[in-house]
Coordinates of C-alpha atoms in Angstrom, one line a residue:
M198 CA 83.7 -29.6 -6.2
S199 CA 80.0 -29.7 -7.0
T200 CA 78.4 -27.3 -9.5
I201 CA 75.0 -26.1 -8.2
S202 CA 72.2 -24.2 -9.8
A203 CA 68.6 -23.9 -8.5
L204 CA 65.0 -22.9 -9.2
I205 CA 63.2 -20.7 -6.7
G206 CA 59.4 -20.1 -6.7
Y207 CA 56.1 -21.4 -5.4
P208 CA 55.1 -23.9 -6.5
V209 CA 58.0 -25.7 -8.1
K210 CA 57.0 -29.3 -7.8
H211 CA 55.6 -29.3 -11.3
S212 CA 59.0 -28.2 -12.8
V213 CA 61.2 -30.7 -14.7
S214 CA 64.2 -28.3 -14.6
N215 CA 66.3 -30.7 -12.6
Y216 CA 66.1 -33.2 -15.4
L217 CA 66.8 -30.6 -18.0
F218 CA 69.9 -29.1 -16.3
S219 CA 71.2 -32.6 -15.7
L220 CA 71.0 -33.3 -19.4
L221 CA 72.7 -30.0 -20.3
A222 CA 75.5 -30.6 -17.8
N223 CA 76.0 -34.0 -19.3
Y224 CA 76.3 -32.5 -22.8
A225 CA 78.7 -29.9 -21.5
G226 CA 80.9 -32.5 -19.8
I227 CA 80.3 -31.0 -16.3
D228 CA 80.6 -33.7 -13.6
D229 CA 78.9 -33.6 -10.2
Y230 CA 76.2 -31.1 -11.3
H231 CA 73.2 -30.5 -9.1
H232 CA 70.1 -28.5 -9.8
L233 CA 67.9 -27.8 -6.7
K234 CA 64.1 -27.1 -6.8
I235 CA 63.4 -24.9 -3.8
A236 CA 59.7 -24.2 -2.9
T237 CA 59.9 -20.8 -1.3
E238 CA 57.1 -18.8 0.5
S239 CA 57.2 -15.0 0.4
R240 CA 58.6 -14.5 3.8
E241 CA 61.6 -16.9 3.2
I242 CA 62.8 -15.7 -0.2
K243 CA 65.7 -13.5 0.9
K244 CA 66.9 -16.2 3.4
K245 CA 66.8 -18.9 0.7
I246 CA 68.6 -16.7 -1.9
D247 CA 71.3 -15.8 0.7
S248 CA 71.9 -19.5 1.4
L249 CA 72.4 -20.1 -2.4
V250 CA 75.0 -17.3 -2.5
N251 CA 76.7 -18.8 0.6
I252 CA 77.1 -22.3 -0.9
E253 CA 78.6 -20.8 -4.0
C254 CA 75.7 -21.7 -6.3
I255 CA 76.5 -20.5 -9.9
G256 CA 73.0 -19.1 -10.4
F257 CA 69.3 -19.8 -10.2
N258 CA 66.1 -19.3 -12.0
I259 CA 63.1 -17.4 -10.6
T260 CA 59.6 -18.6 -11.3
M261 CA 56.2 -17.3 -10.2
P262 CA 55.4 -15.3 -8.2
Y263 CA 58.7 -13.6 -7.5
K264 CA 60.0 -12.3 -10.9
L265 CA 59.2 -8.7 -10.0
R266 CA 60.2 -8.8 -6.4
V267 CA 63.8 -9.9 -7.0
M268 CA 64.5 -6.8 -9.0
D269 CA 65.4 -5.1 -5.6
I270 CA 67.9 -7.6 -4.4
V271 CA 70.4 -8.0 -7.2
S272 CA 73.6 -6.0 -7.6
E273 CA 73.3 -5.5 -11.3
I274 CA 70.5 -5.8 -13.9
D275 CA 71.0 -6.8 -17.5
D276 CA 69.2 -5.0 -20.2
S277 CA 67.0 -8.0 -20.8
A278 CA 65.5 -7.6 -17.3
L279 CA 65.7 -3.8 -17.2
N280 CA 63.6 -3.5 -20.4
S281 CA 60.9 -5.8 -19.1
G282 CA 60.9 -4.9 -15.4
A283 CA 61.2 -8.5 -14.3
I284 CA 63.9 -11.1 -13.6
N285 CA 63.7 -14.8 -14.1
C286 CA 67.4 -15.7 -14.1
I287 CA 70.2 -14.7 -11.7
K288 CA 73.9 -15.3 -12.1
I289 CA 76.1 -15.3 -9.0
K290 CA 79.6 -14.1 -9.5
N291 CA 82.0 -13.2 -6.7
K292 CA 79.1 -13.3 -4.2
K293 CA 77.2 -10.7 -6.3
M294 CA 74.0 -11.3 -8.2
I295 CA 73.3 -10.2 -11.7
G296 CA 69.7 -10.3 -13.0
Y297 CA 68.5 -11.4 -16.5
N298 CA 65.3 -12.2 -18.2
T299 CA 65.1 -15.1 -20.7
D300 CA 61.3 -15.5 -20.9
G301 CA 60.8 -13.4 -24.0
V302 CA 63.7 -14.9 -26.0
A303 CA 62.6 -18.4 -25.0
A304 CA 58.9 -17.9 -25.9
W305 CA 59.7 -16.6 -29.3
Q306 CA 62.3 -19.2 -30.0
A307 CA 59.6 -21.8 -29.2
I308 CA 57.2 -20.1 -31.6
S309 CA 59.7 -19.3 -34.4
R310 CA 61.4 -22.7 -34.4
N311 CA 58.3 -24.8 -34.0
L312 CA 55.5 -22.8 -35.6
K313 CA 56.2 -19.7 -37.6
K314 CA 58.5 -16.7 -37.6
P315 CA 56.6 -13.5 -36.8
K316 CA 56.3 -10.7 -39.4
I317 CA 56.3 -7.0 -38.6
G318 CA 52.7 -5.7 -38.1
E319 CA 51.2 -9.1 -37.1
T320 CA 49.1 -9.2 -33.9
V321 CA 49.7 -11.0 -30.7
L322 CA 47.3 -11.6 -27.8
I323 CA 48.9 -12.3 -24.5
I324 CA 46.7 -13.5 -21.6
G325 CA 48.1 -12.6 -18.2
S326 CA 50.0 -9.7 -16.8
G327 CA 52.6 -11.1 -14.4
G328 CA 56.4 -11.4 -14.6
T329 CA 56.4 -13.9 -17.5
A330 CA 54.1 -11.7 -19.6
R331 CA 56.4 -8.7 -19.1
S332 CA 59.4 -10.2 -20.9
I333 CA 57.3 -11.7 -23.6
I334 CA 55.6 -8.3 -24.2
E335 CA 59.0 -6.5 -24.4
K336 CA 60.3 -9.0 -27.0
T337 CA 57.0 -8.9 -28.9
L338 CA 57.1 -5.1 -29.2
E339 CA 60.8 -5.3 -30.2
F340 CA 59.8 -7.5 -33.2
G341 CA 57.3 -4.8 -34.3
L342 CA 54.2 -6.8 -33.4
K343 CA 50.9 -5.3 -32.3
T344 CA 50.6 -6.5 -28.7
C345 CA 47.3 -6.8 -26.8
V346 CA 47.3 -8.0 -23.2
L347 CA 44.2 -9.3 -21.4
Y348 CA 44.6 -9.2 -17.7
R349 CA 42.8 -10.7 -14.6
N350 CA 44.8 -9.0 -11.8
D351 CA 44.1 -5.2 -11.5
D352 CA 47.3 -4.4 -9.6
E353 CA 49.5 -6.2 -12.0
A354 CA 47.7 -4.5 -14.9
L355 CA 48.2 -1.0 -13.4
S356 CA 51.9 -1.7 -13.1
L357 CA 52.1 -3.2 -16.6
K358 CA 50.2 -0.3 -18.2
S359 CA 52.5 2.2 -16.5
F360 CA 55.6 0.3 -17.6
F361 CA 54.7 0.1 -21.3
S362 CA 52.6 3.3 -21.5
N363 CA 54.9 4.9 -24.1
R364 CA 54.8 2.0 -26.6
S365 CA 52.4 2.8 -29.4
M366 CA 51.7 -0.9 -30.4
F367 CA 50.8 -1.9 -26.9
S368 CA 47.2 -2.1 -25.5
I369 CA 45.7 -3.7 -22.4
E370 CA 42.2 -4.7 -21.4
K371 CA 40.3 -6.6 -18.7
L372 CA 39.7 -10.2 -19.6
N373 CA 36.2 -11.3 -20.3
D374 CA 34.7 -13.8 -22.8
K375 CA 33.4 -11.1 -25.2
I376 CA 36.7 -9.3 -25.5
L377 CA 38.5 -12.6 -25.6
F378 CA 36.4 -13.8 -28.6
D379 CA 36.7 -10.5 -30.4
K380 CA 40.5 -10.5 -30.0
L381 CA 40.9 -14.2 -31.0
N382 CA 39.0 -13.4 -34.2
E383 CA 41.7 -11.0 -35.4
I384 CA 45.0 -12.1 -34.1
D385 CA 47.9 -14.2 -35.5
F386 CA 49.5 -15.4 -32.2
L387 CA 48.0 -16.3 -28.8
I388 CA 50.2 -16.7 -25.8
N389 CA 48.9 -17.8 -22.4
T390 CA 51.1 -16.7 -19.5
T391 CA 48.7 -17.6 -16.6
P392 CA 48.9 -20.8 -14.6
V393 CA 45.4 -21.8 -15.5
G394 CA 45.7 -25.4 -16.8
M395 CA 48.8 -26.3 -14.9
K396 CA 48.9 -29.4 -12.8
P397 CA 46.8 -30.2 -10.9
D398 CA 44.3 -27.8 -12.6
I399 CA 44.5 -29.7 -15.9
V400 CA 40.8 -29.6 -16.9
N401 CA 40.6 -25.8 -17.1
S402 CA 41.4 -23.3 -19.8
L403 CA 40.7 -19.5 -20.1
V404 CA 39.4 -20.1 -23.6
S405 CA 36.3 -22.2 -23.3
S406 CA 35.2 -24.9 -25.8
E407 CA 32.2 -22.7 -26.6
I408 CA 34.5 -19.8 -27.7
W409 CA 36.6 -22.2 -29.8
N410 CA 33.5 -23.6 -31.5
K411 CA 32.1 -20.1 -32.2
L412 CA 35.5 -18.9 -33.4
S413 CA 35.9 -21.8 -35.8
K414 CA 32.8 -20.6 -37.7
K415 CA 34.2 -17.0 -37.9
R416 CA 37.8 -17.4 -39.0
N417 CA 40.3 -19.9 -40.4
L418 CA 42.0 -21.3 -37.3
Q419 CA 44.8 -22.8 -39.3
T420 CA 46.3 -19.3 -39.4
L421 CA 46.4 -19.0 -35.6
Y422 CA 49.6 -20.0 -33.7
V423 CA 49.3 -20.8 -29.9
L424 CA 51.9 -21.0 -27.2
D425 CA 50.9 -22.0 -23.6
V426 CA 53.9 -21.2 -21.3
I427 CA 52.8 -24.0 -18.9
L428 CA 55.2 -26.9 -19.1
N429 CA 53.4 -29.5 -17.0
P430 CA 51.4 -31.0 -18.5
H431 CA 53.2 -30.4 -21.7
K432 CA 49.9 -30.3 -23.6
T433 CA 47.4 -28.3 -21.7
K434 CA 43.6 -28.1 -22.3
L435 CA 44.2 -24.9 -24.1
L436 CA 46.5 -26.5 -26.5
K437 CA 44.4 -29.6 -27.0
D438 CA 41.3 -27.5 -27.7
A439 CA 43.2 -25.2 -30.1
E440 CA 44.5 -28.3 -32.0
R441 CA 41.1 -29.8 -32.2
Y442 CA 39.8 -26.8 -34.0
G443 CA 42.7 -26.6 -36.4
A444 CA 45.1 -24.1 -34.7
N445 CA 48.9 -24.6 -34.6
T446 CA 50.4 -25.1 -31.1
T447 CA 53.6 -25.4 -29.3
S448 CA 54.2 -26.4 -25.7
G449 CA 55.6 -24.4 -22.8
L450 CA 58.0 -27.4 -22.4
W451 CA 59.8 -26.1 -25.5
M452 CA 59.9 -22.6 -24.0
M453 CA 61.4 -24.1 -20.8
I454 CA 64.1 -25.9 -22.9
Y455 CA 65.1 -22.6 -24.6
Q456 CA 65.0 -20.8 -21.2
G457 CA 67.3 -23.5 -19.8
L458 CA 69.7 -23.2 -22.6
E459 CA 69.9 -19.4 -22.1
A460 CA 70.3 -19.8 -18.3
F461 CA 72.9 -22.5 -18.7
K462 CA 74.9 -20.2 -21.1
I463 CA 74.6 -17.3 -18.6
W464 CA 75.8 -19.4 -15.7
T465 CA 78.5 -21.6 -17.4
E466 CA 79.3 -19.9 -20.7
F467 CA 78.5 -23.1 -22.5
D468 CA 76.3 -22.3 -25.6
L469 CA 74.6 -25.6 -26.5
L470 CA 71.8 -24.3 -28.6
N471 CA 73.1 -25.6 -32.0
S472 CA 75.1 -28.5 -30.7
I473 CA 72.5 -30.8 -29.1
D474 CA 69.6 -32.8 -30.3
L475 CA 66.7 -30.6 -29.1
M476 CA 64.0 -33.1 -30.1
S477 CA 65.7 -35.8 -28.1
V478 CA 65.8 -33.5 -25.1
F479 CA 62.1 -32.7 -25.5
K480 CA 61.1 -36.3 -25.8
R481 CA 63.0 -37.2 -22.6
L482 CA 61.5 -34.3 -20.6
K483 CA 58.0 -35.0 -22.0
N484 CA 58.0 -38.3 -20.0
F485 CA 58.2 -36.3 -16.8
A486 CA 55.6 -33.7 -17.9
K487 CA 52.6 -35.7 -19.0

Protein backbone atom coordinates (compact mmCIF):
# COMPACT_ATOMS: atom_id res chain seq x y z
CA MET A 1 0.00 0.00 0.00
CA SER A 2 1.29 3.46 -0.91
CA THR A 3 2.26 5.99 1.74
CA ILE A 4 1.00 9.45 0.79
CA SER A 5 1.70 12.92 2.16
CA ALA A 6 0.96 16.28 0.58
CA LEU A 7 1.44 20.03 0.41
CA ILE A 8 -1.58 22.32 0.14
CA GLY A 9 -1.42 26.03 -0.64
CA TYR A 10 -1.38 28.58 -3.43
CA PRO A 11 1.00 28.71 -5.16
CA VAL A 12 2.92 25.46 -4.64
CA LYS A 13 4.70 25.16 -7.98
CA HIS A 14 7.89 26.69 -6.51
CA SER A 15 8.12 24.06 -3.74
CA VAL A 16 10.70 21.26 -3.84
CA SER A 17 8.96 19.33 -1.05
CA ASN A 18 8.27 16.35 -3.30
CA TYR A 19 12.02 15.85 -3.77
CA LEU A 20 12.69 16.31 -0.04
CA PHE A 21 10.12 13.80 1.17
CA SER A 22 11.22 11.29 -1.46
CA LEU A 23 14.75 11.54 -0.02
CA LEU A 24 13.51 11.23 3.58
CA ALA A 25 11.37 8.21 2.74
CA ASN A 26 14.37 6.60 1.09
CA TYR A 27 16.50 7.21 4.22
CA ALA A 28 13.72 5.72 6.36
CA GLY A 29 13.34 2.67 4.13
CA ILE A 30 9.73 3.45 3.22
CA ASP A 31 8.88 2.04 -0.22
CA ASP A 32 6.20 3.40 -2.55
CA TYR A 33 6.09 6.85 -0.91
CA HIS A 34 4.32 9.69 -2.73
CA HIS A 35 4.23 13.40 -1.84
CA LEU A 36 1.60 15.43 -3.69
CA LYS A 37 1.76 19.17 -4.37
CA ILE A 38 -1.81 20.45 -4.52
CA ALA A 39 -2.42 24.02 -5.68
CA THR A 40 -5.63 24.98 -3.91
CA GLU A 41 -7.79 28.06 -4.28
CA SER A 42 -9.69 29.30 -1.25
CA ARG A 43 -13.09 27.92 -2.24
CA GLU A 44 -11.64 24.42 -2.74
CA ILE A 45 -9.63 23.97 0.44
CA LYS A 46 -12.11 21.90 2.47
CA LYS A 47 -12.88 19.67 -0.51
CA LYS A 48 -9.17 19.03 -1.18
CA ILE A 49 -8.45 18.29 2.48
CA ASP A 50 -11.42 15.91 2.73
CA SER A 51 -10.11 14.03 -0.30
CA LEU A 52 -6.72 13.58 1.41
CA VAL A 53 -8.45 12.15 4.48
CA ASN A 54 -10.47 9.78 2.29
CA ILE A 55 -7.41 8.37 0.49
CA GLU A 56 -5.74 7.71 3.87
CA CYS A 57 -3.00 10.29 3.44
CA ILE A 58 -0.75 10.22 6.54
CA GLY A 59 -0.57 14.00 6.72
CA PHE A 60 0.05 17.21 4.84
CA ASN A 61 1.78 20.54 5.13
CA ILE A 62 -0.04 23.85 4.75
CA THR A 63 1.63 26.79 3.08
CA MET A 64 0.46 30.31 2.33
CA PRO A 65 -2.18 31.61 2.51
CA TYR A 66 -4.08 29.05 4.62
CA LYS A 67 -2.09 28.62 7.85
CA LEU A 68 -4.65 30.52 9.94
CA ARG A 69 -7.73 29.27 8.15
CA VAL A 70 -7.14 25.58 8.86
CA MET A 71 -7.21 26.20 12.62
CA ASP A 72 -11.00 25.73 12.39
CA ILE A 73 -11.04 22.38 10.58
CA VAL A 74 -8.80 20.15 12.72
CA SER A 75 -9.98 17.85 15.50
CA GLU A 76 -7.06 18.59 17.81
CA ILE A 77 -4.43 21.34 18.05
CA ASP A 78 -0.91 20.72 19.35
CA ASP A 79 0.65 23.36 21.64
CA SER A 80 3.06 24.36 18.85
CA ALA A 81 0.10 25.57 16.80
CA LEU A 82 -2.03 26.75 19.72
CA ASN A 83 0.72 29.05 20.99
CA SER A 84 1.21 30.68 17.59
CA GLY A 85 -2.36 30.71 16.31
CA ALA A 86 -1.39 29.06 13.01
CA ILE A 87 -0.99 25.56 11.58
CA ASN A 88 1.48 24.44 8.92
CA CYS A 89 1.47 20.67 9.46
CA ILE A 90 -1.45 18.26 9.89
CA LYS A 91 -1.29 14.60 10.87
CA ILE A 92 -4.19 12.36 9.90
CA LYS A 93 -4.87 9.56 12.37
CA ASN A 94 -8.02 7.41 12.33
CA LYS A 95 -9.63 9.94 9.94
CA LYS A 96 -9.03 12.75 12.45
CA MET A 97 -6.73 15.71 11.86
CA ILE A 98 -4.21 17.01 14.40
CA GLY A 99 -2.65 20.43 13.74
CA TYR A 100 0.98 21.38 14.46
CA ASN A 101 3.31 24.25 13.65
CA THR A 102 6.93 23.57 12.74
CA ASP A 103 7.84 26.97 11.24
CA GLY A 104 9.38 28.46 14.38
CA VAL A 105 11.44 25.40 15.25
CA ALA A 106 12.67 25.06 11.65
CA ALA A 107 13.58 28.74 11.27
CA TRP A 108 15.66 28.79 14.43
CA GLN A 109 17.30 25.46 13.62
CA ALA A 110 18.40 26.97 10.30
CA ILE A 111 19.79 30.04 12.08
CA SER A 112 21.34 28.24 15.06
CA ARG A 113 22.97 25.45 13.05
CA ASN A 114 24.15 27.54 10.09
CA LEU A 115 24.81 30.98 11.58
CA LYS A 116 24.74 31.55 15.33
CA LYS A 117 22.78 30.51 18.39
CA PRO A 118 20.72 33.39 19.79
CA LYS A 119 21.39 34.79 23.26
CA ILE A 120 18.76 36.07 25.67
CA GLY A 121 18.18 39.79 25.15
CA GLU A 122 19.31 39.93 21.52
CA THR A 123 17.02 41.65 19.03
CA VAL A 124 15.17 40.14 16.07
CA LEU A 125 13.42 41.99 13.25
CA ILE A 126 10.73 40.00 11.45
CA ILE A 127 9.31 41.38 8.22
CA GLY A 128 5.78 40.11 7.57
CA SER A 129 2.75 39.31 9.68
CA GLY A 130 1.21 36.16 8.18
CA GLY A 131 1.04 32.56 9.35
CA THR A 132 4.76 31.89 8.97
CA ALA A 133 5.63 34.96 11.03
CA ARG A 134 3.39 33.84 13.90
CA SER A 135 5.23 30.63 14.68
CA ILE A 136 8.63 32.28 14.33
CA ILE A 137 7.52 35.10 16.65
CA GLU A 138 6.35 32.60 19.28
CA LYS A 139 9.64 30.70 19.22
CA THR A 140 11.64 33.95 19.21
CA LEU A 141 9.84 35.20 22.32
CA GLU A 142 10.28 31.79 23.95
CA PHE A 143 14.05 32.25 23.54
CA GLY A 144 13.89 35.57 25.41
CA LEU A 145 14.65 37.70 22.34
CA LYS A 146 13.36 41.21 21.74
CA THR A 147 11.03 40.82 18.78
CA CYS A 148 9.97 43.60 16.42
CA VAL A 149 7.60 42.94 13.52
CA LEU A 150 7.24 45.22 10.50
CA TYR A 151 3.97 44.59 8.69
CA ARG A 152 2.40 45.45 5.33
CA ASN A 153 -1.11 44.02 5.78
CA ASP A 154 -3.26 45.98 8.25
CA ASP A 155 -5.73 43.15 8.95
CA GLU A 156 -2.99 40.62 9.64
CA ALA A 157 -1.22 43.12 11.87
CA LEU A 158 -4.36 43.78 13.93
CA SER A 159 -4.80 40.05 14.53
CA LEU A 160 -1.11 39.60 15.33
CA LYS A 161 -1.07 42.55 17.72
CA SER A 162 -4.07 41.15 19.57
CA PHE A 163 -2.59 37.63 19.77
CA PHE A 164 0.77 38.73 21.22
CA SER A 165 -0.43 41.82 23.12
CA ASN A 166 0.54 40.43 26.54
CA ARG A 167 4.17 39.71 25.57
CA SER A 168 6.46 42.43 26.90
CA MET A 169 9.30 41.84 24.41
CA PHE A 170 7.02 42.09 21.36
CA SER A 171 6.45 45.22 19.26
CA ILE A 172 4.89 45.82 15.86
CA GLU A 173 5.04 48.74 13.41
CA LYS A 174 4.01 49.53 9.84
CA LEU A 175 6.78 48.89 7.31
CA ASN A 176 8.40 51.89 5.67
CA ASP A 177 11.98 52.59 4.61
CA LYS A 178 12.78 54.93 7.50
CA ILE A 179 11.61 52.53 10.20
CA LEU A 180 13.25 49.63 8.36
CA PHE A 181 16.61 51.41 8.28
CA ASP A 182 16.37 52.42 11.95
CA LYS A 183 15.56 48.86 13.02
CA LEU A 184 18.26 47.30 10.83
CA ASN A 185 20.77 49.58 12.48
CA GLU A 186 20.15 48.05 15.91
CA ILE A 187 19.19 44.39 15.47
CA ASP A 188 21.08 41.09 15.63
CA PHE A 189 18.81 38.95 13.43
CA LEU A 190 16.66 39.72 10.37
CA ILE A 191 14.00 37.29 9.17
CA ASN A 192 11.92 37.91 6.04
CA THR A 193 8.63 35.98 6.10
CA THR A 194 7.01 37.68 3.09
CA PRO A 195 6.93 36.19 -0.44
CA VAL A 196 8.77 39.20 -1.90
CA GLY A 197 11.70 37.78 -3.85
CA MET A 198 10.16 34.36 -4.51
CA LYS A 199 10.06 33.01 -8.06
CA PRO A 200 9.14 34.55 -10.43
CA ASP A 201 9.60 37.81 -8.48
CA ILE A 202 13.35 37.23 -8.04
CA VAL A 203 14.59 40.79 -8.73
CA ASN A 204 12.79 42.33 -5.76
CA SER A 205 13.60 42.76 -2.07
CA LEU A 206 11.97 44.77 0.70
CA VAL A 207 15.42 45.98 1.76
CA SER A 208 16.70 48.18 -1.06
CA SER A 209 20.33 48.42 -2.17
CA GLU A 210 20.21 52.03 -1.02
CA ILE A 211 19.32 50.95 2.52
CA TRP A 212 22.10 48.35 2.57
CA ASN A 213 24.62 50.89 1.34
CA LYS A 214 23.54 53.45 3.91
CA LEU A 215 23.51 50.81 6.63
CA SER A 216 27.04 49.65 5.84
CA LYS A 217 28.28 53.12 6.76
CA LYS A 218 26.47 53.10 10.12
CA ARG A 219 27.10 49.64 11.59
CA ASN A 220 29.22 46.52 11.30
CA LEU A 221 27.12 44.23 9.13
CA GLN A 222 29.29 41.25 10.01
CA THR A 223 27.29 41.09 13.25
CA LEU A 224 23.96 40.82 11.40
CA TYR A 225 22.42 37.38 10.73
CA VAL A 226 19.78 37.05 8.00
CA LEU A 227 17.24 34.33 7.16
CA ASP A 228 14.87 34.59 4.20
CA VAL A 229 12.15 31.94 4.52
CA ILE A 230 11.81 31.79 0.73
CA LEU A 231 13.20 28.51 -0.58
CA ASN A 232 13.01 29.08 -4.33
CA PRO A 233 15.30 30.63 -5.35
CA HIS A 234 17.43 29.33 -2.50
CA LYS A 235 19.43 32.57 -2.58
CA THR A 236 17.08 35.55 -2.91
CA LYS A 237 18.00 39.12 -3.74
CA LEU A 238 17.71 39.93 -0.03
CA LEU A 239 20.34 37.31 0.80
CA LYS A 240 22.61 38.29 -2.08
CA ASP A 241 22.52 41.97 -1.08
CA ALA A 242 23.07 41.13 2.59
CA GLU A 243 26.11 39.01 1.74
CA ARG A 244 27.50 41.70 -0.55
CA TYR A 245 27.59 44.12 2.38
CA GLY A 246 29.10 41.60 4.79
CA ALA A 247 26.09 40.15 6.64
CA ASN A 248 25.79 36.44 7.43
CA THR A 249 22.93 34.63 5.68
CA THR A 250 21.11 31.33 5.50
CA SER A 251 18.54 30.15 3.00
CA GLY A 252 14.88 29.30 3.43
CA LEU A 253 15.77 26.01 1.78
CA TRP A 254 17.49 25.06 5.05
CA MET A 255 14.37 26.04 6.96
CA MET A 256 12.32 23.88 4.60
CA ILE A 257 14.62 20.90 5.24
CA TYR A 258 14.17 21.24 9.01
CA GLN A 259 10.41 21.68 8.53
CA GLY A 260 10.36 18.54 6.44
CA LEU A 261 12.26 16.57 9.07
CA GLU A 262 9.80 17.72 11.77
CA ALA A 263 6.77 16.91 9.61
CA PHE A 264 8.18 13.52 8.63
CA LYS A 265 8.71 12.70 12.31
CA ILE A 266 5.14 13.77 13.13
CA TRP A 267 3.66 11.69 10.31
CA THR A 268 5.85 8.57 10.44
CA GLU A 269 7.63 8.68 13.84
CA PHE A 270 10.98 8.43 12.04
CA ASP A 271 13.40 10.97 13.56
CA LEU A 272 16.13 11.45 10.94
CA LEU A 273 17.63 14.75 12.15
CA ASN A 274 20.90 13.30 13.42
CA SER A 275 21.13 10.28 11.14
CA ILE A 276 21.28 11.78 7.65
CA ASP A 277 23.79 13.93 5.78
CA LEU A 278 21.97 17.28 5.81
CA MET A 279 24.51 18.99 3.56
CA SER A 280 24.02 16.29 0.95
CA VAL A 281 20.25 16.82 1.12
CA PHE A 282 20.71 20.59 0.77
CA LYS A 283 22.98 20.23 -2.25
CA ARG A 284 20.55 17.92 -4.00
CA LEU A 285 17.56 20.17 -3.35
CA LYS A 286 19.52 23.27 -4.35
CA ASN A 287 19.60 21.99 -7.93
CA PHE A 288 15.81 22.26 -8.04
CA ALA A 289 15.65 25.69 -6.34
CA LYS A 290 18.07 27.83 -8.32
